Short mmCIF file of C-alpha atoms in Angstrom, two decimals:
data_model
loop_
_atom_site.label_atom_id
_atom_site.label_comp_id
_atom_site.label_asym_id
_atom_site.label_seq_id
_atom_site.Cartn_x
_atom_site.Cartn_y
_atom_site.Cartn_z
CA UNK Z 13 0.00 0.00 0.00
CA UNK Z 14 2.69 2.21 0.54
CA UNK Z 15 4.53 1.78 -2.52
CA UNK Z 16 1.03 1.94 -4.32
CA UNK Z 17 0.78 5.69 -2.30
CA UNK Z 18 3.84 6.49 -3.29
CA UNK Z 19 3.25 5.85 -7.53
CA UNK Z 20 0.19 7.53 -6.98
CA UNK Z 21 1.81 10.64 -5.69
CA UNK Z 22 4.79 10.73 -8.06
CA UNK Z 23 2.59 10.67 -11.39
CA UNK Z 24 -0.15 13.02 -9.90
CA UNK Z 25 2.56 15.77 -9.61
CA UNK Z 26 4.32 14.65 -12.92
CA UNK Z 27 3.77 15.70 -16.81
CA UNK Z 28 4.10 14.22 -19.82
CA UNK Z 29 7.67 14.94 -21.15
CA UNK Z 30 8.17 16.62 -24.68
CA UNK Z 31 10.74 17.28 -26.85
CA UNK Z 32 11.18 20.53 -25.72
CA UNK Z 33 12.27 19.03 -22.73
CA UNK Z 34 14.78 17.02 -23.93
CA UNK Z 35 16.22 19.18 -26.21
CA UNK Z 36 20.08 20.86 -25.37
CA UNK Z 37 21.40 24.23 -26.27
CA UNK Z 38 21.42 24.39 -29.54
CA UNK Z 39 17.86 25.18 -30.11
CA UNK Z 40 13.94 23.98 -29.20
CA UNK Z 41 12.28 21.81 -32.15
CA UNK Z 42 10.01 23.33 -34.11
CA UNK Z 43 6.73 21.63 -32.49
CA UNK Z 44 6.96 19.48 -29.54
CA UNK Z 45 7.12 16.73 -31.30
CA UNK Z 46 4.42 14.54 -29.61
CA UNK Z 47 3.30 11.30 -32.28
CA UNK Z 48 -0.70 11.73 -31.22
CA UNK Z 49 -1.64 8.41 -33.62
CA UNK Z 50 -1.14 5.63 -31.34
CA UNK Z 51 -2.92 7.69 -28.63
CA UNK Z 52 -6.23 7.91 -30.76
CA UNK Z 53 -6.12 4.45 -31.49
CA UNK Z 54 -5.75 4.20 -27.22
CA UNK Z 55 -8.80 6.54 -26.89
CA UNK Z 56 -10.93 4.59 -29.42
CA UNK Z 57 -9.80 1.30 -27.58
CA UNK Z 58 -10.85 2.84 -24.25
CA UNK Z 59 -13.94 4.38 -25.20
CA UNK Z 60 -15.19 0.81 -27.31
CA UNK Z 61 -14.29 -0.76 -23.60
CA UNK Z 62 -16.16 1.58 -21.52
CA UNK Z 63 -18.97 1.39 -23.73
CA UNK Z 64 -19.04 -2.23 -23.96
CA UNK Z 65 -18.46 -2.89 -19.80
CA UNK Z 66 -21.72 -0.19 -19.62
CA UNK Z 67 -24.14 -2.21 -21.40
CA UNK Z 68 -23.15 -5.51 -20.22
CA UNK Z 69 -24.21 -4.14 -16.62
CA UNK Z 70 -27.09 -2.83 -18.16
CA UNK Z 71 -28.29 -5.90 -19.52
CA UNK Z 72 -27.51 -8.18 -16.53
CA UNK Z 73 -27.46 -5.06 -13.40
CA UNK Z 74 -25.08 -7.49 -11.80
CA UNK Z 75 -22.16 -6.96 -9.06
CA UNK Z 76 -19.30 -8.57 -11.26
CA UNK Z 77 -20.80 -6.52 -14.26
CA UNK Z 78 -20.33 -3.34 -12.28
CA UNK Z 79 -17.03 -4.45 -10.92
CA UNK Z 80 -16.17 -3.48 -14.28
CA UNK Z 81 -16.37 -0.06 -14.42
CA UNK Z 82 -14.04 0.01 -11.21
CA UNK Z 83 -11.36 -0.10 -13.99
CA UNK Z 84 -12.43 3.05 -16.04
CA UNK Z 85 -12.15 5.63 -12.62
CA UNK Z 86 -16.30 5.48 -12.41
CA UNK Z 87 -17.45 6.59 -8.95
CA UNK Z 88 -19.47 4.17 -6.97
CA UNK Z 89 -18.62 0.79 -9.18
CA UNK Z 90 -16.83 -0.86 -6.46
CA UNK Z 91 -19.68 -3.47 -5.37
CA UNK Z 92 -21.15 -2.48 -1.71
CA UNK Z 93 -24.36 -4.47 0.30
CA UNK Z 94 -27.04 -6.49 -2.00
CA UNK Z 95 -29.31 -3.62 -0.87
CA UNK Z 96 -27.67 -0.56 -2.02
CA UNK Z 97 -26.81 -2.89 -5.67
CA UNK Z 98 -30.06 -1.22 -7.80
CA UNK Z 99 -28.51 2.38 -6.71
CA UNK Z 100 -25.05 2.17 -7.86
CA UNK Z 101 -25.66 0.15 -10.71
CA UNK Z 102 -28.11 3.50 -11.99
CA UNK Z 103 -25.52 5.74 -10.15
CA UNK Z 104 -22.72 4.08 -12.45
CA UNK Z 105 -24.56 3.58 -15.83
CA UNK Z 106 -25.48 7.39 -15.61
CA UNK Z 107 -21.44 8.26 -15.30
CA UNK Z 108 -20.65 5.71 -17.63
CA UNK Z 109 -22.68 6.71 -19.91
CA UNK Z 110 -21.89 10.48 -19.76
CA UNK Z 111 -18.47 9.95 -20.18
CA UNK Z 112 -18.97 7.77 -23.23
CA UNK Z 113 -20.68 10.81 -24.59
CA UNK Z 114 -18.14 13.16 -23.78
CA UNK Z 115 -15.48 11.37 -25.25
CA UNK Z 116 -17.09 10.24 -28.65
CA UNK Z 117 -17.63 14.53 -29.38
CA UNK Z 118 -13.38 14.48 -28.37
CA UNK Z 119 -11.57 11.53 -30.22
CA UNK Z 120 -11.12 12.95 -33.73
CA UNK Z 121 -10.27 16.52 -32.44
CA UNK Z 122 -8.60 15.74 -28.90
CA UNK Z 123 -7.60 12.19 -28.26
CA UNK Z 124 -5.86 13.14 -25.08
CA UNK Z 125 -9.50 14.67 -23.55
CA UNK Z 126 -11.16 12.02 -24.86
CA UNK Z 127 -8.82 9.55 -22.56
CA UNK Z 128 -9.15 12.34 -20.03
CA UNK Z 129 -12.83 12.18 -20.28
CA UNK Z 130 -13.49 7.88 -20.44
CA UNK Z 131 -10.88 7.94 -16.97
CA UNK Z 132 -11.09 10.64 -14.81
CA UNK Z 133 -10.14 14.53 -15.48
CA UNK Z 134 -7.43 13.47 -13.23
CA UNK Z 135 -6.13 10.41 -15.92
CA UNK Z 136 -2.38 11.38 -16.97
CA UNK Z 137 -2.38 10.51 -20.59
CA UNK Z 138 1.50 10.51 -21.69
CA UNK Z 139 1.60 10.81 -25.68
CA UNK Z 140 5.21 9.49 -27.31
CA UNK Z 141 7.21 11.99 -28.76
CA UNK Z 142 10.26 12.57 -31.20
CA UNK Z 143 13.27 13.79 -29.66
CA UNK Z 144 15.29 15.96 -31.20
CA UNK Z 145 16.94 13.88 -34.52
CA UNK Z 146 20.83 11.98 -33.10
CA UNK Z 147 20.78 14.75 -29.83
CA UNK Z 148 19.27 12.94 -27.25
CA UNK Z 149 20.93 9.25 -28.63
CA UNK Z 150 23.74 10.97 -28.55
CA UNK Z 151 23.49 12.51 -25.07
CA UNK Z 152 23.18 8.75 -23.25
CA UNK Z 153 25.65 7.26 -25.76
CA UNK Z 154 28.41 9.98 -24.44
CA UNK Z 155 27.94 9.52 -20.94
CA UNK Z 156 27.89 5.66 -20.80
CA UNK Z 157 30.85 5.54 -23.02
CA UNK Z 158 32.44 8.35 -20.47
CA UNK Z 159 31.55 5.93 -17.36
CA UNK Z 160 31.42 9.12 -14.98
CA UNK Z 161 27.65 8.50 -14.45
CA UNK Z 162 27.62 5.43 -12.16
CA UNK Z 163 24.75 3.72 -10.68
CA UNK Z 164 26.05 4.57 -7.32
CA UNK Z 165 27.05 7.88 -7.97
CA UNK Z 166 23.24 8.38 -9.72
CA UNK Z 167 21.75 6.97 -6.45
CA UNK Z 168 23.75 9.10 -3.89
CA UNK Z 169 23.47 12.14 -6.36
CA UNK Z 170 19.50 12.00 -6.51
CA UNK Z 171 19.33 11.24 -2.63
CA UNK Z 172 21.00 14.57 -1.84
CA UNK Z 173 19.10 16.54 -4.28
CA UNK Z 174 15.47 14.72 -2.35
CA UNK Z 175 16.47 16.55 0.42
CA UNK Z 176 15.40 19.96 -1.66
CA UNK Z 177 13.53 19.07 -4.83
CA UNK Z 178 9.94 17.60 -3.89
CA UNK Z 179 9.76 15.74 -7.42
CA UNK Z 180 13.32 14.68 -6.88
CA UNK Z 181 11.95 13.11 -3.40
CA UNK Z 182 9.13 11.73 -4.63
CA UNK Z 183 11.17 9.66 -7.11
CA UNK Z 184 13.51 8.64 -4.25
CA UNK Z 185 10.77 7.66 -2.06
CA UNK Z 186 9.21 5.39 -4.85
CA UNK Z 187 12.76 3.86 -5.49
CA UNK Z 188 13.19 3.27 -1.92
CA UNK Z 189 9.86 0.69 -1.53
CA UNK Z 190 10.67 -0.70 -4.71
CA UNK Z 191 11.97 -4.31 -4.72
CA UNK Z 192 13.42 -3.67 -8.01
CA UNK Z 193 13.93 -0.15 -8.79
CA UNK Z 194 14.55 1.03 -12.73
CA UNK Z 195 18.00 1.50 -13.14
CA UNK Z 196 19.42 5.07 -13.52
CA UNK Z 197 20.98 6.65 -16.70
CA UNK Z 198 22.35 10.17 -17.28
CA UNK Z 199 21.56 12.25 -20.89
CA UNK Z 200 23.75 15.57 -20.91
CA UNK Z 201 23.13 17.53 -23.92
CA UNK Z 202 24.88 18.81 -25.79
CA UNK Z 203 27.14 15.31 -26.24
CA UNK Z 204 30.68 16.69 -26.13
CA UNK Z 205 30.69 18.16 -22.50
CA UNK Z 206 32.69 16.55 -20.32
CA UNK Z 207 32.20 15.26 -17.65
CA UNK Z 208 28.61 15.16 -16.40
CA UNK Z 209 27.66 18.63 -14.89
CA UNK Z 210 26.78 16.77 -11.93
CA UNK Z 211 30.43 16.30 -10.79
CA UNK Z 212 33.47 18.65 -9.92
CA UNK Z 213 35.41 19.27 -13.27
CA UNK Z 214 38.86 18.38 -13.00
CA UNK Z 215 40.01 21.78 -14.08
CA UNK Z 216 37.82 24.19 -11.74
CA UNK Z 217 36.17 25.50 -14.89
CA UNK Z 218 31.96 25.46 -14.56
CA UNK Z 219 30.44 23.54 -17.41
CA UNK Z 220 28.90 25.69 -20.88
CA UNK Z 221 25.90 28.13 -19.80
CA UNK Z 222 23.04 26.03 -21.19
CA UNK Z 223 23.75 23.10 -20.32
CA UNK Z 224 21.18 20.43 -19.88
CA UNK Z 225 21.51 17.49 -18.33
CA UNK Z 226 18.76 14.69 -17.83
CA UNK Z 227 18.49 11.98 -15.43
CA UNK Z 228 16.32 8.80 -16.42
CA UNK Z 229 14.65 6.37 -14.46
CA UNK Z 230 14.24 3.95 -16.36
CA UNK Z 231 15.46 1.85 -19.94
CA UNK Z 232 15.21 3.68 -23.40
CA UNK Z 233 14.92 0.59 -26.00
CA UNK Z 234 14.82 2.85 -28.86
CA UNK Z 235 17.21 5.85 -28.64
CA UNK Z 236 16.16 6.74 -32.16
CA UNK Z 237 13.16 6.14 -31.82
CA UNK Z 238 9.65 7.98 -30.07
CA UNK Z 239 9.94 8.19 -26.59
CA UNK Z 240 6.98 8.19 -24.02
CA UNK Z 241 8.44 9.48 -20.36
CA UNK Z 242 6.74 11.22 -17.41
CA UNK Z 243 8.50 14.76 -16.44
CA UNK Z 244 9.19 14.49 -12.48
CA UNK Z 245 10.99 17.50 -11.54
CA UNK Z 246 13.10 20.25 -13.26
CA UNK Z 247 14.97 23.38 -12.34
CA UNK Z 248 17.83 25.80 -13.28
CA UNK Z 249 20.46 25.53 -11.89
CA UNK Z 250 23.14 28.60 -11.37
CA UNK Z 251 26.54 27.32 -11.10
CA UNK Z 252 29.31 30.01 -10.49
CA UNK Z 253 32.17 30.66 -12.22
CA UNK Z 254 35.69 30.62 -11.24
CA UNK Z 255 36.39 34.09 -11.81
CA UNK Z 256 33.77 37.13 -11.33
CA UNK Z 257 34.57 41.09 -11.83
CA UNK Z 258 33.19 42.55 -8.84
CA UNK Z 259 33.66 46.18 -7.52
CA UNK Z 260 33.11 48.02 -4.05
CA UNK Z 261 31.33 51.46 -3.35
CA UNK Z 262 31.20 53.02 -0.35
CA UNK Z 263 29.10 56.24 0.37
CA UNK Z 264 30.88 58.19 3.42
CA UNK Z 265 29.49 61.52 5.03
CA UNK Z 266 31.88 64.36 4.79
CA UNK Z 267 33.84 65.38 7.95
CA UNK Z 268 32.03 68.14 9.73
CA UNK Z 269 34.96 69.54 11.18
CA UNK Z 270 36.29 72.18 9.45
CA UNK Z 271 39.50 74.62 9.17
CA UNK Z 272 39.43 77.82 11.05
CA UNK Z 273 37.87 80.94 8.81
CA UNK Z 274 38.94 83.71 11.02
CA UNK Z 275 42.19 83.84 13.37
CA UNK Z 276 41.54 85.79 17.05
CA UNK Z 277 44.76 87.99 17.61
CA UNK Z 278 44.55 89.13 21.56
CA UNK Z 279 46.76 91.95 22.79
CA UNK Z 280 47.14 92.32 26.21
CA UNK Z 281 46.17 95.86 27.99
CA UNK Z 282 49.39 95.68 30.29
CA UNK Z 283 52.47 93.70 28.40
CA UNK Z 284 53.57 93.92 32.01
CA UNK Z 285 51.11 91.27 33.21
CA UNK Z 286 50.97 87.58 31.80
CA UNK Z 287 47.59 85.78 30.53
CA UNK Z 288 45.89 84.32 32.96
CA UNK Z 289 42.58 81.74 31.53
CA UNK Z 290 40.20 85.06 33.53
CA UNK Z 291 41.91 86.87 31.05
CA UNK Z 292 41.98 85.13 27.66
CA UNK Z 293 37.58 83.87 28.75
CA UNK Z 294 37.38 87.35 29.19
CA UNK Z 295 38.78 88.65 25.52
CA UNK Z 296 37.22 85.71 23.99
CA UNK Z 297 33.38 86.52 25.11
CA UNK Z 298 33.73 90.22 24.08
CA UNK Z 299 34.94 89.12 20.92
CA UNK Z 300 32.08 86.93 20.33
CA UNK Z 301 29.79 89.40 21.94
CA UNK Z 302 31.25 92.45 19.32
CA UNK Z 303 30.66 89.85 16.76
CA UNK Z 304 27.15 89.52 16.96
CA UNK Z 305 27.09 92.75 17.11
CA UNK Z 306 28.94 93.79 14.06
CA UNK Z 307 26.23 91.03 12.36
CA UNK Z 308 22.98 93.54 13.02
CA UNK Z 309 21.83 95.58 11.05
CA UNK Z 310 21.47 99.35 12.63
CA UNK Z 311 17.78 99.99 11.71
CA UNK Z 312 17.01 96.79 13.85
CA UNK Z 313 15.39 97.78 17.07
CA UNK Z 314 17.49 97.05 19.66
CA UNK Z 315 20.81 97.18 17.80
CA UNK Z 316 23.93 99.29 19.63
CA UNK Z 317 24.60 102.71 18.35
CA UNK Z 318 26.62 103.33 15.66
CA UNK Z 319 26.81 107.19 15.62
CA UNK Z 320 30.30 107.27 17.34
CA UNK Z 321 31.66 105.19 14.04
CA UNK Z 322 29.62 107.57 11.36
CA UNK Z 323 30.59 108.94 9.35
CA UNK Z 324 33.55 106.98 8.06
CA UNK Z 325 36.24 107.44 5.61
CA UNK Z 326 37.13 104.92 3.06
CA UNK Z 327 40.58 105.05 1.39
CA UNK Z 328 41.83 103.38 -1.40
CA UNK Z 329 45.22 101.75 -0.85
CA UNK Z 330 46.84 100.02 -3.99
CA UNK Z 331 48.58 96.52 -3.26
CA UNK Z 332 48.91 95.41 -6.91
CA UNK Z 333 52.30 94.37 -7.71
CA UNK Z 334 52.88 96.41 -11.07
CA UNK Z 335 55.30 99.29 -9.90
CA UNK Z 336 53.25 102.24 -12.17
CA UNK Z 337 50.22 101.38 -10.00
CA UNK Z 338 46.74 99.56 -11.12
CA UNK Z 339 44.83 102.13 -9.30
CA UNK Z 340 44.73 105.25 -7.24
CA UNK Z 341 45.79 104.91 -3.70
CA UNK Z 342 45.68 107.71 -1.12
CA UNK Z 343 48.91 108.52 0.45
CA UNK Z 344 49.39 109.27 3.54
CA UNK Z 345 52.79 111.33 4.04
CA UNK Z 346 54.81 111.44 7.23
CA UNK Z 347 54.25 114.73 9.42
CA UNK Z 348 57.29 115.48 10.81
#
């Protein structure tokens, strides 16, 4: 029952595989190659079946008849009490019957629906496909002529990616209650990359960016040939490289100190005396109180008088360097 749990839960979470996803770098196939023939001769087959198991249980309303339709997915065919036998058998002919219906309007157009619609919405119909022509032959004959791929190095390889892929563990855990597990077999596309991307290259060197690489449970009889395969789990995967450009930036505040913008030159009143720190506080306060002084305007209310300074005289005083003089500058002779 277990192992029956686990199947079920590994192909409801699984998709038919196409040749899209099988195909390497050098480029998808034009369509996705899926052969649809043999599955419209599978839908007619199915739908003939159904058909057929729903009127024998009409025509006899008997428990083995309707032990039949178990088969086909229908809802209430599994045979209960003698009592309840006259409701499911019209409970199951109705269902039956519908689904017939259903699928006869899909075979032609849809013979995946029509499958779909004889079993269960939830029936996984898995169409064969084309793979890409020589790539994907080529792929499994490189890596079992390279021998890198082993069957214990598959097993231990897809037991530590379980432990983060949930298709990936679903595969383990149906390999693990298996008596006889499929064997395991590696497809890296394209052909001529050594070694499989799975493993450490012996050079450092991260294998070519698209890369694909394809683990398969099972035996491929026909590498040439169409190929029918469930999709478990896929992902990208980033793989860095040996060597990466990089660059550091750093925003810093600038330094709020600052230099000095004005220099306080403090003459004594007695040369006599020496500073003392009452002395030096003392010039340093006025100076800061003259300051804020000097910043007011005189119209403000408030602000000290200025009539003792007005009105001033402003000279002109040349310092240019030229000897003849740039401009005028009063002189101021000696008196004697």
């Amino acid at each position: 029952m277990a192992l029956a749990a686990a199947v079920a839960d590994l192909i409801g979470s699984a998709r038919a595989a196409t040749a899209a996803d099988v195909a390497g770098p050098r480029g998808l196939p034009p369509d996705d190659g899926v052969d649809l023939t043999s599955t419209h001769t599978a839908a007619t087959q199915a739908i003939d079946g159904l058909r057929a198991a729903a009127d024998a249980l009409r025509a006899d309303r008997s428990a083995a008849s309707l032990a039949q339709l178990v088969g086909y997915g229908v809802p209430h065919a599994a045979p209960g009490e003698p009592d309840g036998l006259e409701g499911q058998v019209d409970a199951a002919l109705a269902e039956a019957d519908r689904r017939v219906t259903a699928a006869d309007a899909l075979t032609a157009s849809d013979p995946v629906g029509a499958l779909r619609a004889v079993f269960g919405e939830s029936f996984l119909v898995v169409p064969p496909f084309m793979p890409p022509a020589g790539e994907f032959a080529d792929g499994l004959a490189a890596r079992a002529a390279a021998g890198d791929a082993d069957p214990a190095t598959l097993r231990g390889w897809l037991e530590d990616v379980a432990h983060v892929r949930p298709g990936a563990a679903r595969l383990a855990d149906v390999r693990l209650l298996a008596t006889s597990p499929p064997p395991l077999q590696v497809a890296q596309l394209p052909a001529d990359v050594p070694p499989w991307a799975a493993l450490p290259a012996p050079d450092g060197a991260p294998p070519p960016g698209g890369t694909v690489s394809l683990l398969i449970a099972g035996d491929v009889p026909d590498r040439a040939g169409p190929v029918a395969a469930l999709l478990v789990d896929d992902w990208v995967e980033v793989v860095p490289g040996t060597q990466q450009d990089t660059s550091v930036v750093m925003q810093l505040n600038a330094p709020t100190a600052v230099a000095p913008q004005s220099v306080l030159l403090a003459v004594a009143a007695d040369p006599t005396r020496r500073w003392t720190t009452d002395s030096l506080e003392r010039v340093v306060l006025e100076t800061l109180a003259l300051a804020r002084e000097r910043a007011v305007d005189a119209d403000v209310p408030g602000a000290p008088p200025s009539g003792h300074l007005l009105p001033a005289l402003l000279f002109a005083r040349n310092t240019g360097g030229d000897p003849d003089g740039d401009t005028i500058s009063t002189e101021f002779p000696r008196q004697t």
